[in-house]
mmCIF file of C-alpha atoms and ligand atoms in Angstrom:
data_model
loop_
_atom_site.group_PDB
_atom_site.id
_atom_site.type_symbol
_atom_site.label_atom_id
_atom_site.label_comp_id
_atom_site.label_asym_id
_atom_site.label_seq_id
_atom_site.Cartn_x
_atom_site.Cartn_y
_atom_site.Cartn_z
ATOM 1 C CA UNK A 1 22.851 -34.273 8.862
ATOM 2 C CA UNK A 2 22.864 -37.539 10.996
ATOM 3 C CA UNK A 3 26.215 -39.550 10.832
ATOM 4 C CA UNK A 4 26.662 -41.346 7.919
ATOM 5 C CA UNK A 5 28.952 -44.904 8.792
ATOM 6 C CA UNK A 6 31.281 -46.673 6.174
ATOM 7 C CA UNK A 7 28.995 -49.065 4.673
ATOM 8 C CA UNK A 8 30.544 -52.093 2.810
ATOM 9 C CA UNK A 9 27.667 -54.285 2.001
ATOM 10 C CA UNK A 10 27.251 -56.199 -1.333
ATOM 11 C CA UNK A 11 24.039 -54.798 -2.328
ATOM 12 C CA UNK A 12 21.898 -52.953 -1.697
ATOM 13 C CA UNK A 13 24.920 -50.735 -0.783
ATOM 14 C CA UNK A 14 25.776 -47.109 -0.517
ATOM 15 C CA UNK A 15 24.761 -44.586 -3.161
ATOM 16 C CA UNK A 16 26.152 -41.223 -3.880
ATOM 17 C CA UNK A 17 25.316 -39.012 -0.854
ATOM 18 C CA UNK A 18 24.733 -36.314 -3.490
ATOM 19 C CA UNK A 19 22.286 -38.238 -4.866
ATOM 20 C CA UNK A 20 20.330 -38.832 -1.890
ATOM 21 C CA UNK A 21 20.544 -35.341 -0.723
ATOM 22 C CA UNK A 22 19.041 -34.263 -3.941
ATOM 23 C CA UNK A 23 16.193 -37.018 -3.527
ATOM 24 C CA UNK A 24 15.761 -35.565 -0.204
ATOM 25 C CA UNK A 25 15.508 -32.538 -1.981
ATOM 26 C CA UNK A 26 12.469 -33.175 -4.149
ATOM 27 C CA UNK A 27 10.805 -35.618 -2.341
ATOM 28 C CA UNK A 28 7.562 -33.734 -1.855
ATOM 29 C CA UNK A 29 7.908 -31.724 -4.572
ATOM 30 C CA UNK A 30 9.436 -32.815 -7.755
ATOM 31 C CA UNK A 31 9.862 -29.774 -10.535
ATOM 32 C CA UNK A 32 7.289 -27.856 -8.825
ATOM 33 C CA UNK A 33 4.492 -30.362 -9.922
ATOM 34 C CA UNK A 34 3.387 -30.739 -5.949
ATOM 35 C CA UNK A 35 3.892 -34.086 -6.080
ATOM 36 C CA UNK A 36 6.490 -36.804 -5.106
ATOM 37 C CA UNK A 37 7.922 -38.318 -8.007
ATOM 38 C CA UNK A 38 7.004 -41.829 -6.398
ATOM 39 C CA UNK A 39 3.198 -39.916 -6.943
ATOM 40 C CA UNK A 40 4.015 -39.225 -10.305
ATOM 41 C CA UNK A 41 1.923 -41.463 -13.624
ATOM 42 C CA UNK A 42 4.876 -43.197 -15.756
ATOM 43 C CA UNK A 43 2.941 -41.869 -18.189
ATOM 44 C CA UNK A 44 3.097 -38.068 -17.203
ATOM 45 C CA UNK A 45 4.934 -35.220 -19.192
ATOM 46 C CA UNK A 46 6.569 -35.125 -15.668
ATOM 47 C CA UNK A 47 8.459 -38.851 -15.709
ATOM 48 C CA UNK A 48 8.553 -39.671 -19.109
ATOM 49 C CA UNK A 49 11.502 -37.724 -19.842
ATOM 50 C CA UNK A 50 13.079 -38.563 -17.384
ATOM 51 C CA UNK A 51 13.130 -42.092 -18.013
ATOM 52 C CA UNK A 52 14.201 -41.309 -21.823
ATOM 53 C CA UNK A 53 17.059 -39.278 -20.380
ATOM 54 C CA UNK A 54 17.521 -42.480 -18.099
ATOM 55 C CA UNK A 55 17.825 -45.011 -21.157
ATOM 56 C CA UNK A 56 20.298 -42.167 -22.966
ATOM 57 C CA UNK A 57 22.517 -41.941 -20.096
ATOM 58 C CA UNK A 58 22.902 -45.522 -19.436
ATOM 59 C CA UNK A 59 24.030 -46.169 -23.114
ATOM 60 C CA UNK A 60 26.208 -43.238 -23.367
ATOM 61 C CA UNK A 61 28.128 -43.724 -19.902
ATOM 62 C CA UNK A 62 28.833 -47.462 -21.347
ATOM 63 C CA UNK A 63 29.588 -46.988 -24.908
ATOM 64 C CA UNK A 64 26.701 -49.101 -26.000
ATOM 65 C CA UNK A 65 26.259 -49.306 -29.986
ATOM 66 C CA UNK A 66 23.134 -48.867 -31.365
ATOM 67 C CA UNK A 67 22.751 -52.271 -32.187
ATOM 68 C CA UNK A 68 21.795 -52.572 -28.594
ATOM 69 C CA UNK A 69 18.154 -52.099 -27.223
ATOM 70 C CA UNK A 70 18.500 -50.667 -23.323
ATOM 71 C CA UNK A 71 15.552 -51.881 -21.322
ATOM 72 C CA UNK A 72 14.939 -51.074 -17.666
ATOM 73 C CA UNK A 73 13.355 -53.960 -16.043
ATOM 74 C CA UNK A 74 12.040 -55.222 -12.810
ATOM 75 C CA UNK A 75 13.104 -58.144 -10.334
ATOM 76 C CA UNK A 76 16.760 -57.691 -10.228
ATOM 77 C CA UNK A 77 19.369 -59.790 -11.746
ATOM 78 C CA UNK A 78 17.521 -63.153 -10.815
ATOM 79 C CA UNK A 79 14.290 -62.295 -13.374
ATOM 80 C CA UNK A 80 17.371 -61.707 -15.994
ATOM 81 C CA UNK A 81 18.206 -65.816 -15.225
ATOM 82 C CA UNK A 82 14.966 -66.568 -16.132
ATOM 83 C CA UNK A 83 14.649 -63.954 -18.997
ATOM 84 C CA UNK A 84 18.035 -64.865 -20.776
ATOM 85 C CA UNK A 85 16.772 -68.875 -21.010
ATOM 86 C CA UNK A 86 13.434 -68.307 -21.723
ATOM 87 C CA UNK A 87 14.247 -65.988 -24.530
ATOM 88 C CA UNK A 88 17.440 -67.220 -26.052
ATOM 89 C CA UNK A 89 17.085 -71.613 -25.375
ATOM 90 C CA UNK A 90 14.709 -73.582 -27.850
ATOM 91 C CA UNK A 91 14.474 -77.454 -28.520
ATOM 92 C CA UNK A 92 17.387 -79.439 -28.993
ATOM 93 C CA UNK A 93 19.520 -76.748 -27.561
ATOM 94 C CA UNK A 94 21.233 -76.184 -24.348
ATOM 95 C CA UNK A 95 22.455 -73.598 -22.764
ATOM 96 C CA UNK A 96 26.054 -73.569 -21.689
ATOM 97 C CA UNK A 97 27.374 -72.022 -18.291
ATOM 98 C CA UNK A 98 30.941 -70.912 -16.999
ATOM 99 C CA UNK A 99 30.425 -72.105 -13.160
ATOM 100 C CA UNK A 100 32.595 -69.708 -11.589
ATOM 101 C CA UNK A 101 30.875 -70.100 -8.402
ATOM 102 C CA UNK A 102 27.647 -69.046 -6.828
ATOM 103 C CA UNK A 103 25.796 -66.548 -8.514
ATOM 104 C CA UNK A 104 27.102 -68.764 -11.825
ATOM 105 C CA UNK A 105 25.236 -71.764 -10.164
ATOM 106 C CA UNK A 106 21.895 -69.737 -9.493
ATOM 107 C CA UNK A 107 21.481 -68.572 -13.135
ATOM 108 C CA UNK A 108 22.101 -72.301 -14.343
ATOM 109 C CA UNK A 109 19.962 -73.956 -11.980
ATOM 110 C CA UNK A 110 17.033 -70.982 -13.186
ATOM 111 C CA UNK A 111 18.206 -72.328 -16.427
ATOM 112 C CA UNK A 112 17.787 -75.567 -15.796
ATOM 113 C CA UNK A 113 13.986 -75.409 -15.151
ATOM 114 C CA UNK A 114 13.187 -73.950 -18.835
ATOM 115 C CA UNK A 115 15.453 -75.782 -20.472
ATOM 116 C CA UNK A 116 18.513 -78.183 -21.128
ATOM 117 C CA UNK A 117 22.125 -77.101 -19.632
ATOM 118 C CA UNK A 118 25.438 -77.381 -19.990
ATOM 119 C CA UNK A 119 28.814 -76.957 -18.293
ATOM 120 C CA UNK A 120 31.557 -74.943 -20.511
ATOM 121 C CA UNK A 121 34.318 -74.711 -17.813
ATOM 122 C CA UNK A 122 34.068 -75.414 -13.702
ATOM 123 C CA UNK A 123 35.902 -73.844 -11.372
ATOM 124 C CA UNK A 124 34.922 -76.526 -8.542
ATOM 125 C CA UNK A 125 38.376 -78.131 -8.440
ATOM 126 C CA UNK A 126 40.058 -74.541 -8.040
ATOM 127 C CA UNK A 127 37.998 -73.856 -5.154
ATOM 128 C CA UNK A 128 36.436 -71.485 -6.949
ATOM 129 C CA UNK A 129 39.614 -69.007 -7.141
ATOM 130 C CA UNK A 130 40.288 -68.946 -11.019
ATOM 131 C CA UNK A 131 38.669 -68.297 -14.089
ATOM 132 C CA UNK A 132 38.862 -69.777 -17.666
ATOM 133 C CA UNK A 133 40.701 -68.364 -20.793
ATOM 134 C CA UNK A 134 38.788 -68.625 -24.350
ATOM 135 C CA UNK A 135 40.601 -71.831 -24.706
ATOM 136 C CA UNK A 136 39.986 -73.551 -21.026
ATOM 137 C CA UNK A 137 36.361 -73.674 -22.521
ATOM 138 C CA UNK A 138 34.379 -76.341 -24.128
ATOM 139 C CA UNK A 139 31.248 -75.666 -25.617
ATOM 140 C CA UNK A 140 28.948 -78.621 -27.282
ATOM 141 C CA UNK A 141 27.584 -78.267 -31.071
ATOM 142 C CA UNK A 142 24.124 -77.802 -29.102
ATOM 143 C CA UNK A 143 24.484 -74.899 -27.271
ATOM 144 C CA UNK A 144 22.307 -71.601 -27.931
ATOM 145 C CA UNK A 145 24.256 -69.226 -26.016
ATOM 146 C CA UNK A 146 27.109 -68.940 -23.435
ATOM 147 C CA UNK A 147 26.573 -67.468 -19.815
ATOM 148 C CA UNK A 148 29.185 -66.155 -17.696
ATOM 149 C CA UNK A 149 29.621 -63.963 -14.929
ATOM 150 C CA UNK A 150 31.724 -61.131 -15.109
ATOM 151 C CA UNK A 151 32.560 -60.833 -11.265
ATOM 152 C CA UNK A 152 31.462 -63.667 -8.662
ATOM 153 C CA UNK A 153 30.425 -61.359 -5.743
ATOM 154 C CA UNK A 154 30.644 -63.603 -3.095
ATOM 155 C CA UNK A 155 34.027 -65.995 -3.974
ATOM 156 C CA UNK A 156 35.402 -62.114 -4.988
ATOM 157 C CA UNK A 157 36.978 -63.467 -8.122
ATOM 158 C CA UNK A 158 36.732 -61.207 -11.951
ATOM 159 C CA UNK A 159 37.338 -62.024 -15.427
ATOM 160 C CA UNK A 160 40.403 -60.398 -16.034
ATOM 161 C CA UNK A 161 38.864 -60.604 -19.666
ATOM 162 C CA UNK A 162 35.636 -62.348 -21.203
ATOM 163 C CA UNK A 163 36.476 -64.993 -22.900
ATOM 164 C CA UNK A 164 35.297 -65.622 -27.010
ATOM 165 C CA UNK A 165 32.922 -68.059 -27.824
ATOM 166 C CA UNK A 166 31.137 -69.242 -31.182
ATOM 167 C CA UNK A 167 27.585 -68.756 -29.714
ATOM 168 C CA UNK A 168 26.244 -65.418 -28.157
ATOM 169 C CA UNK A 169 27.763 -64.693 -25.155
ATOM 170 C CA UNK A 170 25.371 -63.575 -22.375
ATOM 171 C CA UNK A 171 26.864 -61.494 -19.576
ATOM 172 C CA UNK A 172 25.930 -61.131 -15.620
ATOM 173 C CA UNK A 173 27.589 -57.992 -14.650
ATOM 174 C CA UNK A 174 25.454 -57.123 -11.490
ATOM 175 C CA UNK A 175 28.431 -56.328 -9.403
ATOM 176 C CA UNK A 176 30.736 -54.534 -11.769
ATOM 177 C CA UNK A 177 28.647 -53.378 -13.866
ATOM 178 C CA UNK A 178 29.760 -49.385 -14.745
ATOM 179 C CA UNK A 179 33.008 -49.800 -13.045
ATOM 180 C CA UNK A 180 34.900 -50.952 -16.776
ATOM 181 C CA UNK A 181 34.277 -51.574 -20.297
ATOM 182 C CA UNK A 182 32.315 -53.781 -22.580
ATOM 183 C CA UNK A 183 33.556 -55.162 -25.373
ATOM 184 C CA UNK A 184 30.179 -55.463 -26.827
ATOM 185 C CA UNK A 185 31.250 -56.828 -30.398
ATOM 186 C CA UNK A 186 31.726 -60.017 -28.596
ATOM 187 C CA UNK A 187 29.047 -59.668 -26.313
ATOM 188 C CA UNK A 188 25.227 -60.194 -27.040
ATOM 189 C CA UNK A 189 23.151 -59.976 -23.730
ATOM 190 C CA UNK A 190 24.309 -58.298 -20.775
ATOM 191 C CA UNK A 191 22.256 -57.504 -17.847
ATOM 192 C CA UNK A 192 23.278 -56.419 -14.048
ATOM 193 C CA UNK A 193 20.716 -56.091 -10.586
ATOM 194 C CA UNK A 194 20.896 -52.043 -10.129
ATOM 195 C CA UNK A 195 21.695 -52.122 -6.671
ATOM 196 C CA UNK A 196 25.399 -52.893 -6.588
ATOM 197 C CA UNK A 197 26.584 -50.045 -8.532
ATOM 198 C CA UNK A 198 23.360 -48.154 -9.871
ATOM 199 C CA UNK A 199 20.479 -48.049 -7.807
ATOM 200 C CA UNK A 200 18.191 -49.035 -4.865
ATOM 201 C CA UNK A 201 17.034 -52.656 -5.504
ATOM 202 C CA UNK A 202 14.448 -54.040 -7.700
ATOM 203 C CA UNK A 203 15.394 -53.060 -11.026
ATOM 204 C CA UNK A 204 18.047 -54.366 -13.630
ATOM 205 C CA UNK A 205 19.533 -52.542 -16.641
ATOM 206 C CA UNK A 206 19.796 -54.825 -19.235
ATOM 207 C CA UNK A 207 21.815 -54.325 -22.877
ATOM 208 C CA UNK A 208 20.207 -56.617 -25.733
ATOM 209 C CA UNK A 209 21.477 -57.272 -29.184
ATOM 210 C CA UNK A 210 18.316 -56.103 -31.577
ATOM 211 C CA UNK A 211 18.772 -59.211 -33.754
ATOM 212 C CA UNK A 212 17.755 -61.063 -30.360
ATOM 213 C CA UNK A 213 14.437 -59.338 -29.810
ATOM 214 C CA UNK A 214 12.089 -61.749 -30.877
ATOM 215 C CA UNK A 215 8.579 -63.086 -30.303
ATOM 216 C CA UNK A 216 7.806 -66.611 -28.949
ATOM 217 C CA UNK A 217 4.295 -67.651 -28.943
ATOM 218 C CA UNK A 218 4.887 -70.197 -26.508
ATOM 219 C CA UNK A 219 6.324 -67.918 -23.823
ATOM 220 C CA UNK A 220 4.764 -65.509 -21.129
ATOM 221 C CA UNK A 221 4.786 -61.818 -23.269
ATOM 222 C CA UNK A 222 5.718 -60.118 -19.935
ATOM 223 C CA UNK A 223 9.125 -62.316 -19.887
ATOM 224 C CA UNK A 224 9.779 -61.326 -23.598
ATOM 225 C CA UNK A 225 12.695 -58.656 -24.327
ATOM 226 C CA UNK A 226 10.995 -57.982 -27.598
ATOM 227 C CA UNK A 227 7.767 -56.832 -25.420
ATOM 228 C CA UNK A 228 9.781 -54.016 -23.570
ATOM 229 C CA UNK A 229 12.253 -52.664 -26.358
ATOM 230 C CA UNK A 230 8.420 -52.133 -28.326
ATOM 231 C CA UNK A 231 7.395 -50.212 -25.654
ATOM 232 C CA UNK A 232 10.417 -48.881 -24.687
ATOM 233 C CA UNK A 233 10.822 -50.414 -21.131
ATOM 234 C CA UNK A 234 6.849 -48.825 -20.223
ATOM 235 C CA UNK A 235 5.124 -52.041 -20.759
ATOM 236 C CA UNK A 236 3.925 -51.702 -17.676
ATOM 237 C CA UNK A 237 4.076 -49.375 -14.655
ATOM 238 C CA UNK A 238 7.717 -49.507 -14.220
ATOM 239 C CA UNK A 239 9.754 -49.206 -10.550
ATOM 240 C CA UNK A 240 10.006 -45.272 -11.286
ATOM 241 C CA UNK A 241 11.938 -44.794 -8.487
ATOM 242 C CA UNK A 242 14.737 -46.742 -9.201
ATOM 243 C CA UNK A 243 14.395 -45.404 -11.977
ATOM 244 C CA UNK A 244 14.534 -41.854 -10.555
ATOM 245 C CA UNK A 245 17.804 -42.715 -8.276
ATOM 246 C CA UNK A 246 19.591 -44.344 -11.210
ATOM 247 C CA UNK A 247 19.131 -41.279 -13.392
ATOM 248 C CA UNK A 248 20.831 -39.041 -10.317
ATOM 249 C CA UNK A 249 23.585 -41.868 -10.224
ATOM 250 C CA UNK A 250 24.155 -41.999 -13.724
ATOM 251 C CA UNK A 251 24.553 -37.941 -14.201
ATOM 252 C CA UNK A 252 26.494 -38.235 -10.792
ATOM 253 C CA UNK A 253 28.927 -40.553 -12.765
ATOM 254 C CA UNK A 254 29.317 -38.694 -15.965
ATOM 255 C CA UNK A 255 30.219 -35.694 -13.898
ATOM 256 C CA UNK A 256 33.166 -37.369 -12.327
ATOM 257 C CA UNK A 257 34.108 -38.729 -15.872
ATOM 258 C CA UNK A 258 32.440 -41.525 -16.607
ATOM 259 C CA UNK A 259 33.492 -45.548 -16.965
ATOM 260 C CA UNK A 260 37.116 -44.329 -16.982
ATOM 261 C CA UNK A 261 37.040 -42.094 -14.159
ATOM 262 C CA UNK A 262 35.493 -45.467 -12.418
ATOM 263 C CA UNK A 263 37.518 -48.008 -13.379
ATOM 264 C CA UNK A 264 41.013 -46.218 -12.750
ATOM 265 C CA UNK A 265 39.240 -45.650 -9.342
ATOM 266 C CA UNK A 266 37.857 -49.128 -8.246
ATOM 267 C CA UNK A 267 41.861 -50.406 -9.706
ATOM 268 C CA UNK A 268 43.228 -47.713 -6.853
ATOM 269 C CA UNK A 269 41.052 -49.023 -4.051
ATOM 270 C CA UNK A 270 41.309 -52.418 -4.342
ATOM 271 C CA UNK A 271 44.847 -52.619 -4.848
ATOM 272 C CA UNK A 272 45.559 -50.727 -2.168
ATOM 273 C CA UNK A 273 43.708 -53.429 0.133
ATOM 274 C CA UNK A 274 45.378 -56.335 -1.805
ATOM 275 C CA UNK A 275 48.618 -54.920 -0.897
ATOM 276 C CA UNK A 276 48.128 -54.334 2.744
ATOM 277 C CA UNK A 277 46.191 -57.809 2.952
ATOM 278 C CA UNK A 278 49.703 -59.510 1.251
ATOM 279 C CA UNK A 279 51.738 -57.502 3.195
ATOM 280 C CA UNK A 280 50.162 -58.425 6.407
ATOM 281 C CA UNK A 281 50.818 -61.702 7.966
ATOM 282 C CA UNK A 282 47.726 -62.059 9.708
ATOM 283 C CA UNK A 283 45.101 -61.560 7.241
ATOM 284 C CA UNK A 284 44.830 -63.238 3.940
ATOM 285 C CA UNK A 285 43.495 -63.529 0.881
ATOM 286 C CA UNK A 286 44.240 -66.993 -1.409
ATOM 287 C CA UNK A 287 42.817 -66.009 -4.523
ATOM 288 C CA UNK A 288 45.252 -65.591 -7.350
ATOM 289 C CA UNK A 289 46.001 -62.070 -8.968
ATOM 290 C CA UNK A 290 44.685 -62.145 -12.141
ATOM 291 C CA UNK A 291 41.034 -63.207 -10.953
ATOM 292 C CA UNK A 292 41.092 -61.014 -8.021
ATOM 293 C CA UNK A 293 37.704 -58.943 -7.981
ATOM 294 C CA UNK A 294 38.049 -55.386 -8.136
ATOM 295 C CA UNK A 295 34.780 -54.331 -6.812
ATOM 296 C CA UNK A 296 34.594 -57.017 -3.582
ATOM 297 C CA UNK A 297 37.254 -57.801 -1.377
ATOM 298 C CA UNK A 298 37.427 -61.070 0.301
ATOM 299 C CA UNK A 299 39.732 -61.637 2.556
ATOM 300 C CA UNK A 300 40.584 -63.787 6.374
ATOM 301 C CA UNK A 301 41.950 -63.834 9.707
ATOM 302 C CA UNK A 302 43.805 -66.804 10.970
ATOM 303 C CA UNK A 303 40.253 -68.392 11.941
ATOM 304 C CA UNK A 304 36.817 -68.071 11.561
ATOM 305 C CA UNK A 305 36.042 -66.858 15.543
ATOM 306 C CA UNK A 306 38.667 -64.200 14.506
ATOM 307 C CA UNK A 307 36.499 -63.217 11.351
ATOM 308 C CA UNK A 308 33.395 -63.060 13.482
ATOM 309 C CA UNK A 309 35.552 -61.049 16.106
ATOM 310 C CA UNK A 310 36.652 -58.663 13.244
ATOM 311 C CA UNK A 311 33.321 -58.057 11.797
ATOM 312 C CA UNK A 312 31.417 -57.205 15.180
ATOM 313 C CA UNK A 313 33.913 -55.105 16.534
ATOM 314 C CA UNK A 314 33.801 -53.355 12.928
ATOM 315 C CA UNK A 315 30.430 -52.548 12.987
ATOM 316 C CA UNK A 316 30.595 -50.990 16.669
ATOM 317 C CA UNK A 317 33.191 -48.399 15.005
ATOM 318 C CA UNK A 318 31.144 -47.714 12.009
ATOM 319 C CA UNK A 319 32.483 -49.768 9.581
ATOM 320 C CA UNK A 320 29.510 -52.108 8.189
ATOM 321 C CA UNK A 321 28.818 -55.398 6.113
ATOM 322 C CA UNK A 322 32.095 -56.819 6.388
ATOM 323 C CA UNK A 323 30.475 -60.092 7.615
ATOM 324 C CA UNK A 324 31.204 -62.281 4.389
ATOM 325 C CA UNK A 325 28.137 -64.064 2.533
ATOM 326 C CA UNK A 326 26.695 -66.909 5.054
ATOM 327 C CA UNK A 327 27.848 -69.882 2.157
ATOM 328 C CA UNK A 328 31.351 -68.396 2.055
ATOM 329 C CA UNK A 329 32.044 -66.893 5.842
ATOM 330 C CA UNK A 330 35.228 -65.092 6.224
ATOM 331 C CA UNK A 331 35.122 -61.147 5.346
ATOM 332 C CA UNK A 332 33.766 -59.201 2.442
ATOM 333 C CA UNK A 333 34.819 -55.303 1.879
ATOM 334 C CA UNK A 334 32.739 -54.534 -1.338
ATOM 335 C CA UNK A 335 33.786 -51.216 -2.399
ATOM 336 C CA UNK A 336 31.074 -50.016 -5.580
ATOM 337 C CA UNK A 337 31.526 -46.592 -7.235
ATOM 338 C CA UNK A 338 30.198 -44.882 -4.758
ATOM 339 C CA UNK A 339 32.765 -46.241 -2.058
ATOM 340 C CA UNK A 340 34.946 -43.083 -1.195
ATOM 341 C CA UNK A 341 38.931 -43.577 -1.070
ATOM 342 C CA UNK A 342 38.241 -42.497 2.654
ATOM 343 C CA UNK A 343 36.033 -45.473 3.362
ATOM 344 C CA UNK A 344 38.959 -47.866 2.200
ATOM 345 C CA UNK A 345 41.399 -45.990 4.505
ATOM 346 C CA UNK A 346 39.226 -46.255 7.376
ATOM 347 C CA UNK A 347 39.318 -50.144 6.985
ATOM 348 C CA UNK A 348 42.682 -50.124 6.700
ATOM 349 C CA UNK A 349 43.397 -48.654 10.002
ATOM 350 C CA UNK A 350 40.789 -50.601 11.457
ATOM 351 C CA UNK A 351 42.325 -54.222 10.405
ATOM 352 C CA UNK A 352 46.086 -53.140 11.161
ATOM 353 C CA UNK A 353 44.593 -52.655 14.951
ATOM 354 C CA UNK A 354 42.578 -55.400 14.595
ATOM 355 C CA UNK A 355 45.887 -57.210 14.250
ATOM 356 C CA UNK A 356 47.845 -55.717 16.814
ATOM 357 C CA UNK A 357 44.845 -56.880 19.489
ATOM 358 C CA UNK A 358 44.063 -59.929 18.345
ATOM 359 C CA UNK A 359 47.821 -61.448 16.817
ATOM 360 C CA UNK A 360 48.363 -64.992 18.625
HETATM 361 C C1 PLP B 401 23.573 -59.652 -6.455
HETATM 362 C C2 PLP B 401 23.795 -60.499 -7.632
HETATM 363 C C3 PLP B 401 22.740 -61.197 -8.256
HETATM 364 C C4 PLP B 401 21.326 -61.199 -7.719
HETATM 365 O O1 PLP B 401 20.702 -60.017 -7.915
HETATM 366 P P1 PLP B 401 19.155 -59.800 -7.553
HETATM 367 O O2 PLP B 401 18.912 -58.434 -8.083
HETATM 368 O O3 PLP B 401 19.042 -59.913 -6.069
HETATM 369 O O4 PLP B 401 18.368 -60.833 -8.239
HETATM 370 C C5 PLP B 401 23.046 -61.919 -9.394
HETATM 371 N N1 PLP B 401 24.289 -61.972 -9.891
HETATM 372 C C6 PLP B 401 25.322 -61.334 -9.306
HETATM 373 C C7 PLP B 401 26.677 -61.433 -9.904
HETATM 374 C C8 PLP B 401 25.106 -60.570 -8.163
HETATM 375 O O5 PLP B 401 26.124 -59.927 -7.590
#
């Protein structure tokens, strides 16, 4: 097999290497039909249970009630900005937003072109390195729903815990998505891009109340939950290899054990970089505890040369997407379930020589 290199980009990022070896596997040949699944009709004996198994496993790995419909869509997490406002905001009514930074900002602003907004709680005077509590957040008498995102990939901050709110609370969990719990009884919409923790990229799994899946005349059908849950996320020809991958992924997690197996697991890697990054007193990381992300790692060198320094030399010793997001700079270790414990060692190693060379 050709080398495989420690890879610790945001997304797309790496997948199981069981998973791909199995793709490899069948990817002339699926179940001895002669064909590739990619060749395969969504409508064939051939995919169609698959993607059934593919809707089971994704509620049964997460808990998800069955007042929940699971749909499988396409475009990512970004379509799921649009979706939420288009289905959720109606006249008179705005939709209110947590700005916890970045990816926060891009679902408002999507918002912002369907309907009227609102901001709940900003993080702006925190630099972006803390996160409200239930009561830090003000919500007007007009708002439909309440947005938040569960872990700002790029700042690298995580609610520690979702706050409550009076209005449905609609969740972004694209990059920890799988790694803990839901408490869906106070949760209503929540949606994640696969290809942070599920899949190659160009699908999202999204979990909607049933009491929300509802027609509106006015709006495109395509862009209506209700039209997928009634045709159980084969409205159209759906990305079926994504769709293929995330089924390997999903039984790949259930094998290991499941939400618990990866949450105990992505609390064991990142601590163990938060403790060598405090420890060290050349790289740092100024975010407080409690909102620390557990699935992406920022962190600095004294300087910003330094960070570029870091990064290249990184990648010539086969560690890879350190380099953090271009409106943020400074370095970015995002460690998804599929990260191995190994992976996290190796970067360890590499920064405390890193240090040693480069220390003033
Ligand atoms: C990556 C990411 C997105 C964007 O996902 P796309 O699938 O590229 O649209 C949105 N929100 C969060 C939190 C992300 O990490």
């Amino acid at each position: 097999m050709s080398k495989r290199i420690h890879n610790f980009c945001a997304g797309p990022c790496t997948l199981p290497l069981s998973v791909l070896e199995n793709a490899q596997k069948e990817l002339l040949d699926f179940q001895n039909s002669g064909m590739s699944l990619m060749e395969i009709s969504h409508r064939s004996k051939i995919f169609e249970p698959l993607h059934e198994e593919t809707l089971a496993l994704a509620c049964e790995i997460l808990a998800v009630p069955d007042d929940f419909q699971c749909l499988l869509l396409p475009g990512g997490a970004s379509q799921q900005f649009v979706m939420t406002a288009i289905n959720l905001l109606e006249d008179g009514k705005t939709a209110a937003f947590i700005d916890s930074g970045h990816w926060a900002q891009k679902a408002q602003s999507e918002a912002a072109r369907i309907g009227e907004t609102e901001i709940a709680w900003s993080g702006k005077d925190k630099n972006y390195r803390e996160l409200p509590t239930s009561n830090d957040i003000k919500i007007s008498d007009r708002a439909r729903y309440l947005h938040i995102t569960s872990n700002e990939t790029i700042g690298g901050i995580q609610f520690p815990k979702y706050p409550e709110a009076r209005v449905p609370l609609v969740i972004d969990a694209s990059s920890d998505f799988y790694t803990r719990p839901i408490p869906w009884d106070a949760c209503d919409i929540v949606y994640g891009g696969a290809q942070k923790n599920l899949a190659p990229a160009g699908i999202a799994v999204v979990f909607v109340r049933k009491t929300l899946l509802q027609d509106k005349k006015t709006a495109p059908k395509f862009l209506l939950y209700k039209t997928h849950a009634d045709s159980n996320s084969l409205y159209n020809t759906p990305p079926t290899w994504q769709i293929y991958i995330l089924n390997g992924v999903l039984k790949w997690m259930k094998s290991l054990g499941g939400v618990p197996y990866f949450q105990k697991f992505a609390a064991e890697k990142s601590q163990k970089l938060y403790e060598f990054i405090d420890k060290s007193d050349f790289y740092r990381n100024e975010i407080p505890s409690a909102f620390r992300s557990k699935t992406n790692v920022v962190f600095l060198t004294p300087n910003a040369e330094l960070d570029t320094k870091f990064w290249q030399e990184a990648e010539k010793e086969g560690l890879s997407g350190l380099k953090g997001h271009r409106v943020v700079g400074g370095l970015r270790a995002s460690i998804y379930n599929a990260m191995q414990m190994e992976s996290v060692d190796a970067l360890i190693k590499f920064m405390e020589k890193f240090a040693q060379e480069n220390k003033a």
